[in-house]
mmCIF file of C-alpha atoms in Angstrom:
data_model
loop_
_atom_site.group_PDB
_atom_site.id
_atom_site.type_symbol
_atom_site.label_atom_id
_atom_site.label_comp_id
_atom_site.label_asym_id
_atom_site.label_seq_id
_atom_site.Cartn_x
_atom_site.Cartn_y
_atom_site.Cartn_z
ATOM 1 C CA UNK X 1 71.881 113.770 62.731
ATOM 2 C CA UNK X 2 68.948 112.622 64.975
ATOM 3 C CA UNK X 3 65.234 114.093 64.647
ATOM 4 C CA UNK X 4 63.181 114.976 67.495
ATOM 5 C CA UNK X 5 61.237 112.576 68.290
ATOM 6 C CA UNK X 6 57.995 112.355 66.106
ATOM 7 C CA UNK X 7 59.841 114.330 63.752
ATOM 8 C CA UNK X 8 58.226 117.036 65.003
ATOM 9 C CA UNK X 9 59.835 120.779 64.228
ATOM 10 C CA UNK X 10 60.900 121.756 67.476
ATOM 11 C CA UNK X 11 64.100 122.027 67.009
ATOM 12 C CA UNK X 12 66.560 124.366 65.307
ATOM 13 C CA UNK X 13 69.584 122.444 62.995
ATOM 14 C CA UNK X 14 71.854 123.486 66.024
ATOM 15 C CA UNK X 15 69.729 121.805 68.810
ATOM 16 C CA UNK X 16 69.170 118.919 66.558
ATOM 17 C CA UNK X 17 72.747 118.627 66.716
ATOM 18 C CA UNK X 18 72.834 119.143 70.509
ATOM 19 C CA UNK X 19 70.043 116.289 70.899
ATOM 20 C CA UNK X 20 72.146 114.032 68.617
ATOM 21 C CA UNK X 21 74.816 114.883 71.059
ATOM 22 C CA UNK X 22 72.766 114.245 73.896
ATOM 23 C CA UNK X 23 71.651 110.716 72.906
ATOM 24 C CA UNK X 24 75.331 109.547 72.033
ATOM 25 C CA UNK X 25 75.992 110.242 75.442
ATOM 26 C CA UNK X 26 73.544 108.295 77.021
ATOM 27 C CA UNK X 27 73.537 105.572 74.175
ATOM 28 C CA UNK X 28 77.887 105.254 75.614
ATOM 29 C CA UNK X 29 76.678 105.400 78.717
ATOM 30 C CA UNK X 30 74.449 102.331 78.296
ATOM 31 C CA UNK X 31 76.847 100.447 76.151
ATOM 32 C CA UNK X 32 79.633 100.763 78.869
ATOM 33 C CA UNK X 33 77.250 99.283 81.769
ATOM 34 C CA UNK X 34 76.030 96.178 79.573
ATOM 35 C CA UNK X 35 79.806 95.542 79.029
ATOM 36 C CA UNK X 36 79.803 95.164 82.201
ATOM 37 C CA UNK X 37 76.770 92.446 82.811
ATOM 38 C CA UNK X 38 79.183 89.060 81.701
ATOM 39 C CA UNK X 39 81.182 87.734 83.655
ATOM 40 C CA UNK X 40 84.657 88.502 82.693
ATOM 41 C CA UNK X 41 83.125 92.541 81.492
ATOM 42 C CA UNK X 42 83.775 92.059 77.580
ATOM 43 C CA UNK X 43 85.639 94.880 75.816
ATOM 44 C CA UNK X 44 82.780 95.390 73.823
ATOM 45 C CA UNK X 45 78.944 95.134 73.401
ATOM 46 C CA UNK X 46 76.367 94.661 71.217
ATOM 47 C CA UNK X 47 73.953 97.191 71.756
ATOM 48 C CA UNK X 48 75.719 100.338 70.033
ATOM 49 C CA UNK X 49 75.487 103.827 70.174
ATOM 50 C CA UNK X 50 73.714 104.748 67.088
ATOM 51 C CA UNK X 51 73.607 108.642 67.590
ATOM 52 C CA UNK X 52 77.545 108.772 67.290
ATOM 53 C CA UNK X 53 78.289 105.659 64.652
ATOM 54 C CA UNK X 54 74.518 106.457 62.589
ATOM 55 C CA UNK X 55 71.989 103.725 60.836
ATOM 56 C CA UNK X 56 73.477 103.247 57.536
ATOM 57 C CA UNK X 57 72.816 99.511 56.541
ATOM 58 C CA UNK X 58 70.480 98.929 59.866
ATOM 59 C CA UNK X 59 67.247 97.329 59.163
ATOM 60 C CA UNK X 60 63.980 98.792 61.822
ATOM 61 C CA UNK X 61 62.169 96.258 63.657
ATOM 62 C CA UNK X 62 58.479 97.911 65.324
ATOM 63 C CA UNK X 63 58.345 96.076 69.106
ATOM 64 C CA UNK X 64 55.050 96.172 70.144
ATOM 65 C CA UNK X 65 52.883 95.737 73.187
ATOM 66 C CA UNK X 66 49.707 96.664 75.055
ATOM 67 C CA UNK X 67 49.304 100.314 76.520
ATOM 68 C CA UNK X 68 47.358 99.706 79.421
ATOM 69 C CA UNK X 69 49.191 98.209 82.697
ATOM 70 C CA UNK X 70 49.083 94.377 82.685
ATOM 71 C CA UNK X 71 49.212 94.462 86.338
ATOM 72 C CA UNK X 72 45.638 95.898 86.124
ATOM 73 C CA UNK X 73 42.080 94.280 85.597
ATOM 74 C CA UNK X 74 39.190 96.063 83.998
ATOM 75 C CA UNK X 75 37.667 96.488 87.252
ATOM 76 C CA UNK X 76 40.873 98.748 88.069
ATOM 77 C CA UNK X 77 39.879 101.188 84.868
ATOM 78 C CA UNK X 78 39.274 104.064 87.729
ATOM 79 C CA UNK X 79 42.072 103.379 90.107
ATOM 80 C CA UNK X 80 44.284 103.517 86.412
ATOM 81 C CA UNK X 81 42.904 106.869 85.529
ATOM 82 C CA UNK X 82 43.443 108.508 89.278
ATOM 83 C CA UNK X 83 47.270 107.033 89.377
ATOM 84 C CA UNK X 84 49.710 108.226 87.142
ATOM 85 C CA UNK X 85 51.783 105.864 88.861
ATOM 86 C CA UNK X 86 50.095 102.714 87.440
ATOM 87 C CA UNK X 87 50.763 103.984 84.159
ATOM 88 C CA UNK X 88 53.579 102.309 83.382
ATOM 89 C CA UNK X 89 53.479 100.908 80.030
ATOM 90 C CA UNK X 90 55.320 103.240 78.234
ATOM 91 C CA UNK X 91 51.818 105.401 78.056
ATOM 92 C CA UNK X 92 50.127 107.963 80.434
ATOM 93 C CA UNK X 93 47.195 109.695 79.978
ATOM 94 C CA UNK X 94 44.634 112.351 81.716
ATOM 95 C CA UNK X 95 41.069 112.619 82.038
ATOM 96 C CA UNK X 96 38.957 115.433 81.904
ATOM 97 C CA UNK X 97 35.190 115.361 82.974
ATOM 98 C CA UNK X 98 32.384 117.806 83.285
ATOM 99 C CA UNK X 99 28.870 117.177 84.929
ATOM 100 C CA UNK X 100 30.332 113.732 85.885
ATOM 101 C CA UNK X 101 30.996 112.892 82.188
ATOM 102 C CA UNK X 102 34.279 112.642 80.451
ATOM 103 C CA UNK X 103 34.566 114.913 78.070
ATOM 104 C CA UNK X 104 37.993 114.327 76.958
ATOM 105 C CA UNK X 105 40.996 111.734 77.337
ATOM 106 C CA UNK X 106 44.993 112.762 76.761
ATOM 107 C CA UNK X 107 47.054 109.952 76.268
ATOM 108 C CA UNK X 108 51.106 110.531 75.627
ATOM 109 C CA UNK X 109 54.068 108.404 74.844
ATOM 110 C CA UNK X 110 56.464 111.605 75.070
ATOM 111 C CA UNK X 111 59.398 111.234 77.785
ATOM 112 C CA UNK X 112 60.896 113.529 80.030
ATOM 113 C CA UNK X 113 64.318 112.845 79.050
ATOM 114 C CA UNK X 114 63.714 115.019 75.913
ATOM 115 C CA UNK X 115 61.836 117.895 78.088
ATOM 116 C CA UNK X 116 64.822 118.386 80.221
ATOM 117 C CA UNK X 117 67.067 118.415 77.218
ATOM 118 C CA UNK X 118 64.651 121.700 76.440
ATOM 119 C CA UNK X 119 65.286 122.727 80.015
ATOM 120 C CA UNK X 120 68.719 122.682 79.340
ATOM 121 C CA UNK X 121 68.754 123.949 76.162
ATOM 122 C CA UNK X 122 65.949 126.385 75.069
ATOM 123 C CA UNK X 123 63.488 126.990 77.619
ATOM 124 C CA UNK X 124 61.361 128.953 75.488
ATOM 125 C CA UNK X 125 60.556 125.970 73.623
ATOM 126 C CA UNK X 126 60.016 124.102 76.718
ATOM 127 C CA UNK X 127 57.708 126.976 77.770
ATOM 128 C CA UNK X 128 55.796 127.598 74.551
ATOM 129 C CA UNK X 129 54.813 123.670 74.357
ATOM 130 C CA UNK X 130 53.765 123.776 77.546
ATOM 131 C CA UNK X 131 51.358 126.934 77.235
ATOM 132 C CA UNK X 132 50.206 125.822 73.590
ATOM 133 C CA UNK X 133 49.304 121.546 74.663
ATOM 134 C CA UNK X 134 48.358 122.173 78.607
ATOM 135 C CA UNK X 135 47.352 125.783 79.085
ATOM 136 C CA UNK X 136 48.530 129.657 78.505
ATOM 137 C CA UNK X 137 49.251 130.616 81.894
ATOM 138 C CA UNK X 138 52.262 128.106 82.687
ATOM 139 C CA UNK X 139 54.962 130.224 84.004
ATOM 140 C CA UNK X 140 58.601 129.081 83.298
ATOM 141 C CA UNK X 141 59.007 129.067 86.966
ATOM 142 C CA UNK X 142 56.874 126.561 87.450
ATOM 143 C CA UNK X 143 58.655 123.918 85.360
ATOM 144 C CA UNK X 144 61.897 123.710 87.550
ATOM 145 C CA UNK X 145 64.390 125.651 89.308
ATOM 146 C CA UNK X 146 68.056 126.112 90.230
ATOM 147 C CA UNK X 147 68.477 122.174 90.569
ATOM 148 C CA UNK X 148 67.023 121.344 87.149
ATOM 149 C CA UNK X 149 63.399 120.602 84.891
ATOM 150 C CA UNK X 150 60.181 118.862 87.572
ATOM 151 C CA UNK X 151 58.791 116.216 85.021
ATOM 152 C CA UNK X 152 56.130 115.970 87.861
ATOM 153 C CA UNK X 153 55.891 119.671 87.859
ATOM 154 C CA UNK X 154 52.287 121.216 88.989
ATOM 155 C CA UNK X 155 51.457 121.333 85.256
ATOM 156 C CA UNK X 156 52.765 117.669 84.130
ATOM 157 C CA UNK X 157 51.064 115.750 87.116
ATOM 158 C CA UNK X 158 47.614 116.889 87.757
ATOM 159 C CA UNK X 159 45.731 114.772 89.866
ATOM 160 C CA UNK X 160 42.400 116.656 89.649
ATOM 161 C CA UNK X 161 41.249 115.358 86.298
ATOM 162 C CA UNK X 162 42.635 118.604 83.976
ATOM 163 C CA UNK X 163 42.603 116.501 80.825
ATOM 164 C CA UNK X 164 46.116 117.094 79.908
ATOM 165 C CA UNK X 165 49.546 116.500 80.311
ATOM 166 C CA UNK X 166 52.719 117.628 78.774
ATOM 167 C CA UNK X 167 54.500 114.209 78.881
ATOM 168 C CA UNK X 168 54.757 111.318 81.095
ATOM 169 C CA UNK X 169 56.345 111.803 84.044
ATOM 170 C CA UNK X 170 56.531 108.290 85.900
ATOM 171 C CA UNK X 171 59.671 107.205 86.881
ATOM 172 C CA UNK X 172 60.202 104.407 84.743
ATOM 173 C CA UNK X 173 58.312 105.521 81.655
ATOM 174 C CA UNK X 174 62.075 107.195 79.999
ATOM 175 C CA UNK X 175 63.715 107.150 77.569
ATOM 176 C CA UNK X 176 66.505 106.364 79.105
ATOM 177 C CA UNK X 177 65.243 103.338 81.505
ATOM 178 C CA UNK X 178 64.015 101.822 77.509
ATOM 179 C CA UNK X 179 67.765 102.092 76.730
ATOM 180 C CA UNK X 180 69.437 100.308 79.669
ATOM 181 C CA UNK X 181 66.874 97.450 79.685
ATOM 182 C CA UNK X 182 67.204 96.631 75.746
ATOM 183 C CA UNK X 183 71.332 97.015 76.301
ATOM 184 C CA UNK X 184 71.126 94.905 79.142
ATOM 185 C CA UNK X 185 68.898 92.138 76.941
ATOM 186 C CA UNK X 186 71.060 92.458 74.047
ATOM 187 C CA UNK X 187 73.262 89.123 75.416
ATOM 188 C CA UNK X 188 72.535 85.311 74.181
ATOM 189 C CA UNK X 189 71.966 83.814 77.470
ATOM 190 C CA UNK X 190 72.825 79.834 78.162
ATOM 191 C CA UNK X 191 71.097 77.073 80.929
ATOM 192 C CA UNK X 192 73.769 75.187 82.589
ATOM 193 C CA UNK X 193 73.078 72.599 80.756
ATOM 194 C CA UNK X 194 73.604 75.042 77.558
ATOM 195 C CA UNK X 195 69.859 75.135 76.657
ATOM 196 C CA UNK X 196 69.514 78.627 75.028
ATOM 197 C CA UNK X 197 67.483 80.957 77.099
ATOM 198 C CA UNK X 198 64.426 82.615 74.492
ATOM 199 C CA UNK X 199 61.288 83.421 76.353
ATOM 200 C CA UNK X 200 60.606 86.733 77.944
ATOM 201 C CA UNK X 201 60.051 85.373 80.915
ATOM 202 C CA UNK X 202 63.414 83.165 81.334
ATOM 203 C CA UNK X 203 65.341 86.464 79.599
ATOM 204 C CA UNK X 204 64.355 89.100 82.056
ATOM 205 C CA UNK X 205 65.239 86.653 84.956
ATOM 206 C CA UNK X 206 68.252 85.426 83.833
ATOM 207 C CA UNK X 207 69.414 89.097 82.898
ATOM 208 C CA UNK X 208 67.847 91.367 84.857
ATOM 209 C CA UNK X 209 66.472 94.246 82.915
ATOM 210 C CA UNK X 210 63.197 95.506 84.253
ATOM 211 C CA UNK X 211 59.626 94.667 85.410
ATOM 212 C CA UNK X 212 58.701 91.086 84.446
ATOM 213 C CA UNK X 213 55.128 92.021 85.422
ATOM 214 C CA UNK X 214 54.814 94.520 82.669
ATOM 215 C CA UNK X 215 53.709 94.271 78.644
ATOM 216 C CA UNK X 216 56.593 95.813 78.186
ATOM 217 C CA UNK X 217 59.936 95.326 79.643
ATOM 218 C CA UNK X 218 59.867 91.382 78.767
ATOM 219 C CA UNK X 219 58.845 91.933 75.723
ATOM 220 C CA UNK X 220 61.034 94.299 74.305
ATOM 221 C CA UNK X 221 64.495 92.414 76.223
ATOM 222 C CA UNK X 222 63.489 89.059 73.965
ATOM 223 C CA UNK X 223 63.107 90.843 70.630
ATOM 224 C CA UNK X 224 66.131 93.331 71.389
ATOM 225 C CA UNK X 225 67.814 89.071 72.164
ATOM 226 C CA UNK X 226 66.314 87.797 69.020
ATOM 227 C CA UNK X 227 67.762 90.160 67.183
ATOM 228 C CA UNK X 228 71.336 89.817 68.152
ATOM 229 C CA UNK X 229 71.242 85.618 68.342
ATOM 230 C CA UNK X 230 70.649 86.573 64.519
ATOM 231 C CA UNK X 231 74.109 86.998 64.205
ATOM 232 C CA UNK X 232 73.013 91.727 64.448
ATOM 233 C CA UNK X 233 74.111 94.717 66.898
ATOM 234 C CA UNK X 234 71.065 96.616 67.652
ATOM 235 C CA UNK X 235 70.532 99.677 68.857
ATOM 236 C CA UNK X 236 67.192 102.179 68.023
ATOM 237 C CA UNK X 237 66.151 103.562 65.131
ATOM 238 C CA UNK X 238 65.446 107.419 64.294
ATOM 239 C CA UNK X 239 63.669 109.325 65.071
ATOM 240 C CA UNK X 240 64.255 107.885 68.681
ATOM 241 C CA UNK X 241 61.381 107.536 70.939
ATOM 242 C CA UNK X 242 58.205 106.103 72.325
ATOM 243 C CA UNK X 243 55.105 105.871 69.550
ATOM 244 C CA UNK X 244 51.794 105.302 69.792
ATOM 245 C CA UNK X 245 51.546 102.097 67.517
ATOM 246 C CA UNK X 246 48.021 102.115 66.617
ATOM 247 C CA UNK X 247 44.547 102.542 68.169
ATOM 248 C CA UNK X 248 42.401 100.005 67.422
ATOM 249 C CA UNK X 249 38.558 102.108 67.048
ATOM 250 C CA UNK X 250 37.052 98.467 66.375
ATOM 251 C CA UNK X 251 34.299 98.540 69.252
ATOM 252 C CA UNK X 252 33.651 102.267 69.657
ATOM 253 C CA UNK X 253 30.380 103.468 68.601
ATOM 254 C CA UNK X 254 28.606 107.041 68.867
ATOM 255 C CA UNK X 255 24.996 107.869 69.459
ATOM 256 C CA UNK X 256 24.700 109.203 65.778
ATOM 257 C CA UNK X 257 26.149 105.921 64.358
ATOM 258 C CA UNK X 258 28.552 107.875 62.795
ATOM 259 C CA UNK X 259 32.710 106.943 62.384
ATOM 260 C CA UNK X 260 34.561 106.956 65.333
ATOM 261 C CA UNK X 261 37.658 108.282 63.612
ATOM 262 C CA UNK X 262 36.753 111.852 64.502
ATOM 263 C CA UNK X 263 37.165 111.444 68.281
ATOM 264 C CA UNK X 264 40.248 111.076 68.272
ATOM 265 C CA UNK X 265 43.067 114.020 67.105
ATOM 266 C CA UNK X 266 46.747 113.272 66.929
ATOM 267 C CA UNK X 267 48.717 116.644 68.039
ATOM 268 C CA UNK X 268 51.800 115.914 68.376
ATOM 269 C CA UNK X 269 54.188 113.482 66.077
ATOM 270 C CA UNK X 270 53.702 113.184 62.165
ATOM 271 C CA UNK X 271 52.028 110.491 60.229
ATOM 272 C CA UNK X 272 53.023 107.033 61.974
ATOM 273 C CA UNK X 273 54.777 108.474 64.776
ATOM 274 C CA UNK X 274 52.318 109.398 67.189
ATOM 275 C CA UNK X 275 53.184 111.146 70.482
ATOM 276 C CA UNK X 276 50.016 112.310 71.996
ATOM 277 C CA UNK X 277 46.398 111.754 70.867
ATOM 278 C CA UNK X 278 43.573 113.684 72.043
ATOM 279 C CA UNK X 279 40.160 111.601 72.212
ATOM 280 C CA UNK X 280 37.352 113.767 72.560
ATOM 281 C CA UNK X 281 34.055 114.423 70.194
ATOM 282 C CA UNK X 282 33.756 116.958 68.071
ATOM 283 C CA UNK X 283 32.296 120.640 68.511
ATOM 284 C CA UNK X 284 29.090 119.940 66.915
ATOM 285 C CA UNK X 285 28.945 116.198 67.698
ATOM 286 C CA UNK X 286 25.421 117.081 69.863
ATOM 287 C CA UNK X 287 27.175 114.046 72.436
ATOM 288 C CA UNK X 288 30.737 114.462 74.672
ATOM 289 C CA UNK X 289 32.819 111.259 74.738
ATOM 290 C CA UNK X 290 30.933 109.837 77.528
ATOM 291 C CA UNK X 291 28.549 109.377 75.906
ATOM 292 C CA UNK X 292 30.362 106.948 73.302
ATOM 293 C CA UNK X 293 29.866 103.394 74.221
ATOM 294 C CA UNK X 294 32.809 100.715 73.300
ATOM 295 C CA UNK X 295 31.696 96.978 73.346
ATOM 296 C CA UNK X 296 28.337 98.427 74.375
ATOM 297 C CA UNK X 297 29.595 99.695 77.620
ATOM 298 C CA UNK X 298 29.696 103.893 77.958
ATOM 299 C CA UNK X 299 33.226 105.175 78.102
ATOM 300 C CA UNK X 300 33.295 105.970 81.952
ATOM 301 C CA UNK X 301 37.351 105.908 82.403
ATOM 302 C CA UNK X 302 40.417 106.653 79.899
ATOM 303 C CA UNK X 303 41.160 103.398 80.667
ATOM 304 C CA UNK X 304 38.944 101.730 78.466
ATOM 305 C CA UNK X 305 40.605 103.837 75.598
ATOM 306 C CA UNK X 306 44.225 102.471 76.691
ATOM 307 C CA UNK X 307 43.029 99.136 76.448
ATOM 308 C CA UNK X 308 42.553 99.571 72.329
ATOM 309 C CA UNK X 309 45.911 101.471 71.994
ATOM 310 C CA UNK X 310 49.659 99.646 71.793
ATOM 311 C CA UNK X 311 52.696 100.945 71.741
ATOM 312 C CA UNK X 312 56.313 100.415 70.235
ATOM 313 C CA UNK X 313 59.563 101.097 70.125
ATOM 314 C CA UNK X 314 61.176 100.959 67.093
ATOM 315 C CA UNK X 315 64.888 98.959 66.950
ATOM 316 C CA UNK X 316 67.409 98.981 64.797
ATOM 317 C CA UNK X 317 69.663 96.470 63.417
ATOM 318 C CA UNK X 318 72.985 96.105 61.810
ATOM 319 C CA UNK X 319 75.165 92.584 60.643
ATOM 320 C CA UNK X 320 78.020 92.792 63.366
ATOM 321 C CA UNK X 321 80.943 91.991 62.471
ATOM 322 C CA UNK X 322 81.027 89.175 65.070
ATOM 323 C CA UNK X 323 78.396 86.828 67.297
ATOM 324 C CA UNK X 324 77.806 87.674 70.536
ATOM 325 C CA UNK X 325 79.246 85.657 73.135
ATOM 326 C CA UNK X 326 76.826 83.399 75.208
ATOM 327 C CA UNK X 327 76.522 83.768 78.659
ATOM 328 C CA UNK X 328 75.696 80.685 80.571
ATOM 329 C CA UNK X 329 73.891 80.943 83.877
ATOM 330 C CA UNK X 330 73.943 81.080 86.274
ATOM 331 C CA UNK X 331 76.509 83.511 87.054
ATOM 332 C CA UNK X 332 76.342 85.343 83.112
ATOM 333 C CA UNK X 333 79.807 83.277 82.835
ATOM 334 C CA UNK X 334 81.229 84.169 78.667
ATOM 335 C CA UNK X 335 81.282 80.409 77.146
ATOM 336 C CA UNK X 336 84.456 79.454 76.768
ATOM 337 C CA UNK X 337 85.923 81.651 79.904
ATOM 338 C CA UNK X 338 88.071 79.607 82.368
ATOM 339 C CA UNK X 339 85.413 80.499 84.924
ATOM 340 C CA UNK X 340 83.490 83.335 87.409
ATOM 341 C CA UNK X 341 85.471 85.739 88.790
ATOM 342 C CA UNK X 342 84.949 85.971 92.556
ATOM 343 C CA UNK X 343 83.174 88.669 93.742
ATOM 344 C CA UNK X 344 81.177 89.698 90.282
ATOM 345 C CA UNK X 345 78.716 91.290 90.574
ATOM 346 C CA UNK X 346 75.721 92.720 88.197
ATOM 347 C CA UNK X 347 75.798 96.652 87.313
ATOM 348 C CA UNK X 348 72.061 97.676 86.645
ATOM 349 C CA UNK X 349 71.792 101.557 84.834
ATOM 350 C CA UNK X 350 69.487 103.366 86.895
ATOM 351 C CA UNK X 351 67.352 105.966 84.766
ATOM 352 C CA UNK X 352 68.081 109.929 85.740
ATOM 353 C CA UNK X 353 65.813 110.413 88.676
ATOM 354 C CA UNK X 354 63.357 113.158 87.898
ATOM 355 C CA UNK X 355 60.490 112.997 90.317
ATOM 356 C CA UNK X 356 59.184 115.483 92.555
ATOM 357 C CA UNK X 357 55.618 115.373 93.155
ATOM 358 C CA UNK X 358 52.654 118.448 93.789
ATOM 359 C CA UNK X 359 49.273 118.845 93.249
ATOM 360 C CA UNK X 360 47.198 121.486 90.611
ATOM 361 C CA UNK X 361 43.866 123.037 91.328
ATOM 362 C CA UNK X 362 41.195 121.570 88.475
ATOM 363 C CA UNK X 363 41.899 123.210 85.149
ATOM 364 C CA UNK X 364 40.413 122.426 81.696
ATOM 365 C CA UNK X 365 43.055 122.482 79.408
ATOM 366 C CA UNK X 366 42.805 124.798 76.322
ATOM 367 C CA UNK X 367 44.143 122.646 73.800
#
């Protein structure tokens, strides 16, 4: 049986079951469309579902990169905060501000693939997270309709600096889209010259599997690749999700001189697998968080907190019973194959598309 993710108690022994359920199906799902990435398709992968077949004997490997976008600069920290868009790390967050001054910073590694699993399954779960983490009066209604859950509902894409956010809601920050591109990396890839293919730069453009711009997507496809050429099938480990890896407080100092540890609350995920952190000081602090400098400068934008966080993914790995096959470019030809077959061409899994956008008035949240 899979755990929700954080282990947090969510769910009842029979929707654990139907979230195990749930993540076999896209875990196939995935497995079938990398089968289908060599050139003949191979009758079998190496990324495997590990909801259906479980973990015993795996070993976890923590993949970890840097939360805030590497497309952006420091001089970007604003234009980061105002676009959810730019987000796209693997990590969104929300800040809130009052007299000009941020007063608090939300940052989540929670996907909607699980919240419309709650849609589907018990929406008075999905409703009761909603009014405890962004604010009492969410309305069911206002979390989807007839044609399914709105990640980017009014309450889960605020664009008026609320503070908070369920979970994020940018199209490529799922679950799901973390699945295809680590199935998709999961094949030994070849030069023409049969050189083997190992950085994350020559991986994700011989196969395909994401942003090559990003901390992430590279990164993950060339230890997902490492992994295999070690002779493993991988797939990830439970409880499956996104984490908040660490947050590195080195830097951050308040105008008492006090620890920094206290701005910062972890409210959803247990001990080492954090889902969403709340930075903001305390009650009685005397100071708000803008007023907390880190490397001397005063924390003006979320951003600056991103930049000390990293995130993971946590794989897991199994001795398979058999090496992958290499793939030699440049048409992902199998070794060994008498050759292409005409007309081949690459099948890339598309995450579910959950995005419709609106706009919030300005609301603190409660939380």
């Amino acid at each position: 049986m899979m755990h929700a993710p954080g282990n947090t108690s969510d769910l009842t022994p029979e929707l654990e079951e139907k979230w195990t359920q749930a993540l076999s199906r896209d875990f196939s799902a995935e497995v079938l469309s990398t089968r289908r990435v060599p050139d003949p398709d191979q009758p079998r992968a190496w990324f495997y579902d590990a909801a259906g077949e479980g973990l015993a004997g795996t070993v976890t490997r923590n993949i970890i990169w840097d939360a805030f976008p590497k497309k952006m600069k420091q001089e970007n920290w604003g234009e980061a905060d105002r676009e959810r868009n730019l987000q796209e790390e693997y990590c969104e967050w929300e800040v809130a501000r009052v007299g000009g001054k941020v007063v608090r910073v939300t940052v989540t590694t929670e996907t909607a693939d699980y919240y419309d699993f709650l849609w589907k399954n018990d929406k008075n779960k999905l409703l009761a997270l909603y009014q405890q983490f962004v604010s009492p009066d969410v309305l069911l209604s206002d979390l989807g309709d007839d044609e399914g859950y709105n990640p980017q509902n009014k309450w889960n894409w605020p664009t008026q600096g609320r503070g908070a956010l369920m979970h994020m809601a940018q199209v490529n920050n799922t679950l799901r889209a973390a699945m295809n591109l680590s199935a998709r990396a999961s094949w030994p890839v070849v030069s023409e010259q049969g050189t083997p293919v190992v950085s994350e730069q020559e991986l994700i453009e011989a196969i395909p599997f994401g942003d090559k711009f990003r901390h992430s997507d590279p990164h993950i496809g060339a230890q997902i690749n490492e992994l295999v050429r070690a002779g493993n099938e991988v797939s990830f480990a439970d409880p499956v999700g996104l984490y908040i890896h660490e947050v590195n407080l080195t830097g951050f100092e308040t105008p008492d001189g006090g620890s920094a540890q206290p701005l910062m609350r972890v409210t959803r995920g247990e001990n080492g697998l954090m889902l969403r952190v709340v930075f903001e000081a305390p009650k009685d602090a005397g100071y708000v968080l803008g007023d907390v400098t880190i490397d001397g400068r005063e924390i003006r934008f979320g951003s600056q907190i991103v930049e000390k966080i990293k995130i993971r993914i946590r794989g897991a790995a199994r001795t398979a019973a058999q090496p992958a096959p290499k793939l030699q470019l440049p048409n992902l030809t199998v070794v060994g194959h008498a050759g292409p077959i005409a007309g081949k061409a690459f099948v890339f899994g598309q995450s579910p598309g959950l995005s419709r956008i609106v706009s919030i008035p300005s609301l603190i949240s409660p939380e």
